[in-house]
mmCIF file of C-alpha atoms in Angstrom:
data_model
loop_
_atom_site.group_PDB
_atom_site.id
_atom_site.type_symbol
_atom_site.label_atom_id
_atom_site.label_comp_id
_atom_site.label_asym_id
_atom_site.label_seq_id
_atom_site.Cartn_x
_atom_site.Cartn_y
_atom_site.Cartn_z
ATOM 1 C CA UNK G 30 18.793 17.709 13.973
ATOM 2 C CA UNK G 31 21.706 15.272 14.448
ATOM 3 C CA UNK G 32 20.838 12.507 11.757
ATOM 4 C CA UNK G 33 22.029 11.969 8.318
ATOM 5 C CA UNK G 34 19.371 11.889 5.525
ATOM 6 C CA UNK G 35 19.567 9.871 2.496
ATOM 7 C CA UNK G 36 17.294 11.438 -0.490
ATOM 8 C CA UNK G 37 16.870 9.251 -3.540
ATOM 9 C CA UNK G 38 15.615 11.014 -6.911
ATOM 10 C CA UNK G 39 15.249 10.312 -10.653
ATOM 11 C CA UNK G 40 13.897 12.615 -13.096
ATOM 12 C CA UNK G 41 10.744 14.298 -11.477
ATOM 13 C CA UNK G 42 11.900 17.738 -10.856
ATOM 14 C CA UNK G 43 8.495 18.641 -9.531
ATOM 15 C CA UNK G 44 8.212 16.425 -6.689
ATOM 16 C CA UNK G 45 11.951 16.857 -6.040
ATOM 17 C CA UNK G 46 11.775 20.142 -5.382
ATOM 18 C CA UNK G 47 9.180 20.024 -2.820
ATOM 19 C CA UNK G 48 11.288 17.621 -0.892
ATOM 20 C CA UNK G 49 14.050 19.184 -0.785
ATOM 21 C CA UNK G 50 12.942 22.132 0.346
ATOM 22 C CA UNK G 51 11.419 20.477 3.091
ATOM 23 C CA UNK G 52 15.063 19.007 3.969
ATOM 24 C CA UNK G 53 16.901 22.131 3.630
ATOM 25 C CA UNK G 54 14.479 23.119 6.375
ATOM 26 C CA UNK G 55 15.687 20.652 9.001
ATOM 27 C CA UNK G 56 19.283 21.178 7.925
ATOM 28 C CA UNK G 57 21.087 17.944 8.546
ATOM 29 C CA UNK G 58 24.323 17.629 9.114
ATOM 30 C CA UNK G 59 24.655 15.042 6.251
ATOM 31 C CA UNK G 60 23.263 14.724 2.907
ATOM 32 C CA UNK G 61 23.485 11.639 1.288
ATOM 33 C CA UNK G 62 21.378 11.569 -2.505
ATOM 34 C CA UNK G 63 21.241 8.633 -4.579
ATOM 35 C CA UNK G 64 20.205 8.522 -7.962
ATOM 36 C CA UNK G 65 19.372 6.167 -10.837
ATOM 37 C CA UNK G 66 20.258 7.085 -14.626
ATOM 38 C CA UNK G 67 18.181 7.733 -17.400
ATOM 39 C CA UNK G 68 16.627 4.835 -19.778
ATOM 40 C CA UNK G 69 18.075 4.793 -22.715
ATOM 41 C CA UNK G 70 14.612 4.397 -24.886
ATOM 42 C CA UNK G 71 12.801 7.112 -22.918
ATOM 43 C CA UNK G 72 13.687 10.248 -24.981
ATOM 44 C CA UNK G 73 14.202 13.456 -23.033
ATOM 45 C CA UNK G 74 14.931 11.600 -19.496
ATOM 46 C CA UNK G 75 18.422 12.272 -19.347
ATOM 47 C CA UNK G 76 18.018 15.916 -19.442
ATOM 48 C CA UNK G 77 15.099 15.519 -16.860
ATOM 49 C CA UNK G 78 17.235 13.341 -14.595
ATOM 50 C CA UNK G 79 20.102 15.816 -15.105
ATOM 51 C CA UNK G 80 17.919 19.154 -14.299
ATOM 52 C CA UNK G 81 16.368 16.565 -10.755
ATOM 53 C CA UNK G 82 20.541 16.419 -9.824
ATOM 54 C CA UNK G 83 20.934 19.792 -10.395
ATOM 55 C CA UNK G 84 19.023 20.559 -7.645
ATOM 56 C CA UNK G 85 21.089 19.455 -5.198
ATOM 57 C CA UNK G 86 23.434 22.086 -5.704
ATOM 58 C CA UNK G 87 21.126 24.502 -3.809
ATOM 59 C CA UNK G 88 22.094 23.392 -0.443
ATOM 60 C CA UNK G 89 23.322 26.563 1.309
ATOM 61 C CA UNK G 90 23.318 25.031 4.890
ATOM 62 C CA UNK G 91 26.424 23.786 6.707
ATOM 63 C CA UNK G 92 26.282 20.256 5.104
ATOM 64 C CA UNK G 93 28.724 17.493 4.148
ATOM 65 C CA UNK G 94 26.500 15.817 0.719
ATOM 66 C CA UNK G 95 27.740 12.967 -0.848
ATOM 67 C CA UNK G 96 26.130 11.826 -4.432
ATOM 68 C CA UNK G 97 25.939 8.167 -5.569
ATOM 69 C CA UNK G 98 24.850 8.818 -8.772
ATOM 70 C CA UNK G 99 24.170 6.161 -11.361
ATOM 71 C CA UNK G 100 25.116 6.699 -15.241
ATOM 72 C CA UNK G 101 23.269 3.827 -16.288
ATOM 73 C CA UNK G 102 19.416 2.768 -14.864
ATOM 74 C CA UNK G 103 19.675 0.542 -12.611
ATOM 75 C CA UNK G 104 15.862 -0.079 -12.185
ATOM 76 C CA UNK G 105 14.091 1.188 -9.168
ATOM 77 C CA UNK G 106 15.060 -2.208 -7.670
ATOM 78 C CA UNK G 107 18.550 -2.323 -7.537
ATOM 79 C CA UNK G 108 19.324 1.138 -7.650
ATOM 80 C CA UNK G 109 17.327 1.775 -4.275
ATOM 81 C CA UNK G 110 18.996 -1.450 -2.701
ATOM 82 C CA UNK G 111 22.752 -0.622 -3.395
ATOM 83 C CA UNK G 112 22.007 3.213 -2.519
ATOM 84 C CA UNK G 113 20.912 2.351 0.655
ATOM 85 C CA UNK G 114 23.628 -0.276 1.157
ATOM 86 C CA UNK G 115 26.136 2.906 0.152
ATOM 87 C CA UNK G 116 24.296 5.054 2.500
ATOM 88 C CA UNK G 117 25.079 2.258 5.592
ATOM 89 C CA UNK G 118 28.699 1.688 4.661
ATOM 90 C CA UNK G 119 29.159 5.114 6.040
ATOM 91 C CA UNK G 120 26.950 5.691 8.738
ATOM 92 C CA UNK G 121 25.275 3.734 11.778
ATOM 93 C CA UNK G 122 21.946 5.247 11.037
ATOM 94 C CA UNK G 123 20.153 7.470 8.642
ATOM 95 C CA UNK G 124 16.749 9.062 8.038
ATOM 96 C CA UNK G 125 16.017 7.851 4.467
ATOM 97 C CA UNK G 126 13.257 10.000 2.059
ATOM 98 C CA UNK G 127 12.019 9.506 -1.406
ATOM 99 C CA UNK G 128 11.671 12.341 -4.156
ATOM 100 C CA UNK G 129 7.767 12.041 -3.328
ATOM 101 C CA UNK G 130 7.655 11.414 -0.009
ATOM 102 C CA UNK G 131 6.917 14.819 1.480
ATOM 103 C CA UNK G 132 7.508 15.156 5.294
ATOM 104 C CA UNK G 133 5.945 17.634 7.928
ATOM 105 C CA UNK G 134 8.946 19.104 9.587
ATOM 106 C CA UNK G 135 8.139 17.331 13.009
ATOM 107 C CA UNK G 136 9.346 14.126 10.643
ATOM 108 C CA UNK G 137 13.019 15.090 11.103
ATOM 109 C CA UNK G 138 12.658 15.604 15.141
ATOM 110 C CA UNK G 139 10.723 12.274 15.501
ATOM 111 C CA UNK G 140 13.139 10.225 13.993
ATOM 112 C CA UNK G 141 16.027 11.791 15.579
ATOM 113 C CA UNK G 142 14.842 11.488 18.848
ATOM 114 C CA UNK G 143 13.620 7.571 18.100
ATOM 115 C CA UNK G 144 16.874 6.630 16.303
ATOM 116 C CA UNK G 145 18.840 7.606 19.490
ATOM 117 C CA UNK G 146 16.131 6.438 21.893
ATOM 118 C CA UNK G 147 16.151 3.180 20.365
ATOM 119 C CA UNK G 148 19.603 2.576 18.807
ATOM 120 C CA UNK G 149 20.630 -0.360 21.215
ATOM 121 C CA UNK G 150 16.962 -2.104 21.287
ATOM 122 C CA UNK G 151 17.408 -4.764 18.351
ATOM 123 C CA UNK G 152 13.583 -5.472 19.174
ATOM 124 C CA UNK G 153 13.018 -1.971 17.196
ATOM 125 C CA UNK G 154 13.883 -2.333 13.670
ATOM 126 C CA UNK G 155 12.665 0.581 11.797
ATOM 127 C CA UNK G 156 10.776 4.158 12.354
ATOM 128 C CA UNK G 157 8.444 5.028 9.799
ATOM 129 C CA UNK G 158 6.400 8.113 9.470
ATOM 130 C CA UNK G 159 3.480 7.362 7.469
ATOM 131 C CA UNK G 160 0.601 6.432 9.006
ATOM 132 C CA UNK G 161 -2.388 4.330 7.112
ATOM 133 C CA UNK G 162 -5.105 4.424 9.607
ATOM 134 C CA UNK G 163 -6.575 7.387 8.045
ATOM 135 C CA UNK G 164 -7.486 9.363 11.290
ATOM 136 C CA UNK G 165 -7.839 6.336 13.681
ATOM 137 C CA UNK G 166 -5.628 7.087 16.848
ATOM 138 C CA UNK G 167 -4.741 4.023 18.569
ATOM 139 C CA UNK G 168 -3.085 4.828 21.883
ATOM 140 C CA UNK G 169 -2.808 7.709 23.830
ATOM 141 C CA UNK G 170 1.007 8.042 23.240
ATOM 142 C CA UNK G 171 2.741 9.452 20.484
ATOM 143 C CA UNK G 172 3.508 6.157 18.478
ATOM 144 C CA UNK G 173 2.805 2.436 18.410
ATOM 145 C CA UNK G 174 4.773 -0.351 17.387
ATOM 146 C CA UNK G 175 3.611 -2.568 13.976
ATOM 147 C CA UNK G 176 4.709 -5.166 11.949
ATOM 148 C CA UNK G 177 4.820 -3.302 8.991
ATOM 149 C CA UNK G 178 8.176 -1.223 8.042
ATOM 150 C CA UNK G 179 6.443 1.376 5.845
ATOM 151 C CA UNK G 180 8.944 3.038 3.577
ATOM 152 C CA UNK G 181 7.386 6.355 2.849
ATOM 153 C CA UNK G 182 9.425 8.375 4.669
ATOM 154 C CA UNK G 183 11.381 6.042 7.346
ATOM 155 C CA UNK G 184 14.827 5.531 9.356
ATOM 156 C CA UNK G 185 16.962 2.862 10.535
ATOM 157 C CA UNK G 186 20.251 1.827 11.733
ATOM 158 C CA UNK G 187 23.034 -0.489 10.511
ATOM 159 C CA UNK G 188 22.260 -2.920 12.835
ATOM 160 C CA UNK G 189 18.873 -3.715 11.259
ATOM 161 C CA UNK G 190 19.571 -2.991 7.790
ATOM 162 C CA UNK G 191 22.426 -5.585 7.734
ATOM 163 C CA UNK G 192 19.776 -8.285 7.715
ATOM 164 C CA UNK G 193 18.480 -7.040 4.304
ATOM 165 C CA UNK G 194 18.589 -9.851 1.355
ATOM 166 C CA UNK G 195 17.565 -8.496 -1.801
ATOM 167 C CA UNK G 196 17.317 -11.898 -3.095
ATOM 168 C CA UNK G 197 15.485 -13.214 -0.145
ATOM 169 C CA UNK G 198 17.864 -16.553 -0.173
ATOM 170 C CA UNK G 199 16.045 -17.950 2.827
ATOM 171 C CA UNK G 200 12.739 -17.723 1.551
ATOM 172 C CA UNK G 201 12.340 -21.358 0.469
ATOM 173 C CA UNK G 202 12.942 -22.380 3.986
ATOM 174 C CA UNK G 203 10.684 -20.027 5.653
ATOM 175 C CA UNK G 204 8.249 -20.870 2.849
ATOM 176 C CA UNK G 205 8.464 -24.432 2.925
ATOM 177 C CA UNK G 206 8.672 -24.450 6.537
ATOM 178 C CA UNK G 207 5.539 -22.601 7.225
ATOM 179 C CA UNK G 208 7.062 -20.309 9.452
ATOM 180 C CA UNK G 209 5.011 -17.335 7.724
ATOM 181 C CA UNK G 210 2.123 -18.877 9.770
ATOM 182 C CA UNK G 211 4.218 -18.309 12.888
ATOM 183 C CA UNK G 212 5.122 -15.097 12.045
ATOM 184 C CA UNK G 213 1.232 -13.946 11.252
ATOM 185 C CA UNK G 214 -0.817 -16.325 12.687
ATOM 186 C CA UNK G 215 -3.639 -15.705 10.069
ATOM 187 C CA UNK G 216 -4.324 -17.915 7.244
ATOM 188 C CA UNK G 217 -5.930 -15.103 4.835
ATOM 189 C CA UNK G 218 -2.630 -13.329 5.746
ATOM 190 C CA UNK G 219 -0.589 -15.930 5.376
ATOM 191 C CA UNK G 220 -2.190 -16.819 1.689
ATOM 192 C CA UNK G 221 -1.588 -13.090 0.742
ATOM 193 C CA UNK G 222 2.184 -12.561 1.578
ATOM 194 C CA UNK G 223 3.436 -16.238 0.636
ATOM 195 C CA UNK G 224 2.153 -15.164 -2.580
ATOM 196 C CA UNK G 225 3.482 -11.692 -2.658
ATOM 197 C CA UNK G 226 6.955 -12.937 -1.397
ATOM 198 C CA UNK G 227 6.914 -15.884 -3.762
ATOM 199 C CA UNK G 228 6.585 -13.258 -6.555
ATOM 200 C CA UNK G 229 9.473 -11.052 -5.150
ATOM 201 C CA UNK G 230 12.197 -14.411 -4.876
ATOM 202 C CA UNK G 231 11.263 -15.915 -8.409
ATOM 203 C CA UNK G 232 11.632 -12.167 -9.811
ATOM 204 C CA UNK G 233 7.740 -12.064 -11.552
ATOM 205 C CA UNK G 234 8.014 -9.207 -9.412
ATOM 206 C CA UNK G 235 10.810 -7.725 -10.104
ATOM 207 C CA UNK G 236 11.108 -4.049 -9.747
ATOM 208 C CA UNK G 237 10.401 -3.982 -5.754
ATOM 209 C CA UNK G 238 12.941 -3.390 -3.433
ATOM 210 C CA UNK G 239 10.703 -2.761 -0.491
ATOM 211 C CA UNK G 240 9.071 -6.217 0.253
ATOM 212 C CA UNK G 241 12.451 -7.494 0.927
ATOM 213 C CA UNK G 242 12.916 -4.814 3.813
ATOM 214 C CA UNK G 243 9.482 -6.169 4.994
ATOM 215 C CA UNK G 244 10.842 -10.067 4.744
ATOM 216 C CA UNK G 245 14.057 -9.439 6.479
ATOM 217 C CA UNK G 246 12.343 -7.633 9.554
ATOM 218 C CA UNK G 247 9.688 -10.265 9.803
ATOM 219 C CA UNK G 248 12.180 -13.247 10.071
ATOM 220 C CA UNK G 249 14.019 -10.867 12.604
ATOM 221 C CA UNK G 250 10.813 -10.583 14.747
ATOM 222 C CA UNK G 251 11.315 -6.476 14.257
ATOM 223 C CA UNK G 252 8.847 -3.977 15.216
ATOM 224 C CA UNK G 253 8.983 -0.674 13.419
ATOM 225 C CA UNK G 254 7.732 2.749 15.492
ATOM 226 C CA UNK G 255 4.587 4.410 13.796
ATOM 227 C CA UNK G 256 3.501 7.769 15.151
ATOM 228 C CA UNK G 257 -0.348 8.352 15.967
ATOM 229 C CA UNK G 258 -0.265 11.261 13.688
ATOM 230 C CA UNK G 259 0.578 10.936 9.959
ATOM 231 C CA UNK G 260 3.968 12.852 8.903
ATOM 232 C CA UNK G 261 4.383 11.815 5.275
ATOM 233 C CA UNK G 262 2.702 12.765 2.176
ATOM 234 C CA UNK G 263 3.087 10.593 -1.240
ATOM 235 C CA UNK G 264 2.798 13.444 -3.528
ATOM 236 C CA UNK G 265 4.016 11.113 -6.740
ATOM 237 C CA UNK G 266 1.049 9.328 -7.259
ATOM 238 C CA UNK G 267 -0.077 9.914 -11.371
ATOM 239 C CA UNK G 268 2.072 9.932 -14.685
ATOM 240 C CA UNK G 269 5.712 9.673 -14.042
ATOM 241 C CA UNK G 270 5.440 7.450 -10.832
ATOM 242 C CA UNK G 271 6.922 3.584 -11.144
ATOM 243 C CA UNK G 272 4.342 1.954 -8.555
ATOM 244 C CA UNK G 273 1.822 4.645 -7.380
ATOM 245 C CA UNK G 274 0.259 5.452 -10.777
ATOM 246 C CA UNK G 275 -3.390 5.704 -9.713
ATOM 247 C CA UNK G 276 -4.149 8.995 -8.899
ATOM 248 C CA UNK G 277 -7.181 8.300 -7.604
ATOM 249 C CA UNK G 278 -5.751 6.430 -4.303
ATOM 250 C CA UNK G 279 -7.177 6.793 -0.799
ATOM 251 C CA UNK G 280 -3.650 7.143 0.305
ATOM 252 C CA UNK G 281 -2.597 9.694 -1.938
ATOM 253 C CA UNK G 282 -1.568 13.182 -0.491
ATOM 254 C CA UNK G 283 -2.554 11.759 2.707
ATOM 255 C CA UNK G 284 -2.370 15.179 5.060
ATOM 256 C CA UNK G 285 -0.125 15.600 7.624
ATOM 257 C CA UNK G 286 -0.386 16.507 10.835
ATOM 258 C CA UNK G 287 2.482 18.155 13.133
ATOM 259 C CA UNK G 288 3.457 15.247 16.044
ATOM 260 C CA UNK G 289 3.172 16.960 19.227
ATOM 261 C CA UNK G 290 6.255 17.221 21.414
ATOM 262 C CA UNK G 291 7.797 16.102 23.967
ATOM 263 C CA UNK G 292 7.263 12.844 22.713
ATOM 264 C CA UNK G 293 5.003 10.597 24.986
ATOM 265 C CA UNK G 294 6.894 7.262 24.920
ATOM 266 C CA UNK G 295 4.967 3.605 25.205
ATOM 267 C CA UNK G 296 5.650 2.268 28.988
ATOM 268 C CA UNK G 297 5.762 -1.129 26.801
ATOM 269 C CA UNK G 298 6.896 -2.496 23.491
ATOM 270 C CA UNK G 299 3.799 -5.013 22.347
ATOM 271 C CA UNK G 300 2.603 -4.869 18.730
ATOM 272 C CA UNK G 301 -0.760 -3.020 18.228
ATOM 273 C CA UNK G 302 -2.512 -6.319 16.627
ATOM 274 C CA UNK G 303 -6.109 -4.112 15.676
ATOM 275 C CA UNK G 304 -3.786 -1.590 13.522
ATOM 276 C CA UNK G 305 -1.913 -4.123 11.988
ATOM 277 C CA UNK G 306 -5.064 -5.832 11.169
ATOM 278 C CA UNK G 307 -6.590 -2.623 9.344
ATOM 279 C CA UNK G 308 -3.359 -1.929 7.620
ATOM 280 C CA UNK G 309 -3.559 -5.327 6.077
ATOM 281 C CA UNK G 310 -7.206 -5.312 4.854
ATOM 282 C CA UNK G 311 -6.766 -1.670 3.793
ATOM 283 C CA UNK G 312 -3.388 -1.686 1.989
ATOM 284 C CA UNK G 313 -2.367 -5.195 1.397
ATOM 285 C CA UNK G 314 -5.401 -7.354 0.841
ATOM 286 C CA UNK G 315 -5.440 -8.342 -2.992
ATOM 287 C CA UNK G 316 -8.877 -10.645 -2.411
ATOM 288 C CA UNK G 317 -11.746 -9.996 -4.334
ATOM 289 C CA UNK G 318 -14.149 -8.273 -1.421
ATOM 290 C CA UNK G 319 -10.551 -6.094 -0.623
ATOM 291 C CA UNK G 320 -10.149 -5.159 -4.685
ATOM 292 C CA UNK G 321 -14.173 -4.333 -4.663
ATOM 293 C CA UNK G 322 -13.707 -2.012 -1.681
ATOM 294 C CA UNK G 323 -10.694 -0.176 -3.325
ATOM 295 C CA UNK G 324 -12.580 -0.072 -6.736
ATOM 296 C CA UNK G 325 -15.546 1.749 -4.560
ATOM 297 C CA UNK G 326 -13.144 4.028 -2.616
ATOM 298 C CA UNK G 327 -11.418 5.183 -5.904
ATOM 299 C CA UNK G 328 -14.797 6.166 -7.762
ATOM 300 C CA UNK G 329 -16.085 7.672 -4.793
ATOM 301 C CA UNK G 330 -12.619 9.858 -4.951
ATOM 302 C CA UNK G 331 -12.864 10.101 -8.951
ATOM 303 C CA UNK G 332 -16.698 11.522 -8.182
ATOM 304 C CA UNK G 333 -15.680 13.632 -5.183
ATOM 305 C CA UNK G 334 -12.494 15.554 -7.286
ATOM 306 C CA UNK G 335 -15.096 15.743 -10.489
ATOM 307 C CA UNK G 336 -17.602 17.668 -8.699
ATOM 308 C CA UNK G 337 -15.449 20.103 -6.892
ATOM 309 C CA UNK G 338 -13.943 21.038 -10.122
ATOM 310 C CA UNK G 339 -17.374 21.510 -11.419
#
């Protein structure tokens, strides 16, 4: 492969070693490793962080390794944003993997080709490896275009990341001018995302970095290329996770499928509205009916797991 990989780690050796082995098989020419420091009030976390960082010493292919390790704990918001900033200070494009995002081997091939194909096409701001359509194939091509820049295994260019602002300073202008209504064209979605962005802006939600990336992509009217086959499995749900703490989540441990090669590229660049609506309803809709659906789904997954063990 040709593209550098940015690998974000912290204190989980179990998931980190699995994702590292996937990277090892792909053998990127450059590996940027971003790590947060241990929390002082967490007994034993310094040792866990050290053990996780030691996994990187297993690089045994021809690779330039660069590390950005924080001595103190910056938190998810600052650490990830500052780490990705550091990556794009040095390279024009990169594949980004967190320590719980296990890729199918073809994920790297997919990103390599997509980064090259759309390198100078400013309509495209991101390439995602995750597909949240739960088996629904939206087109006959290898991928479709979405408004959602999913970040469980993804890639982008410096030209797009330059618009990222962790503080979302122009949010009041977008909010007060009702520009979100022009972006989404749906009152229910506007209500959901206005609440989310407002929480990020005023720091009520202070542990996230990726909603800011979504905001940056939207105000640039950017699209993300999403494979019709899911190429990433998030193996980090449960104890030890920062955000994905619920084990019985329908998006936990999604199975992956190798994408067929050579890639079949779309003949035009138009957002798939049906796929995006499905994503919103199943991933981002926090209204009461959606919460009820999610509770029912988690209960069914729990029951399935319980009976499979008996």
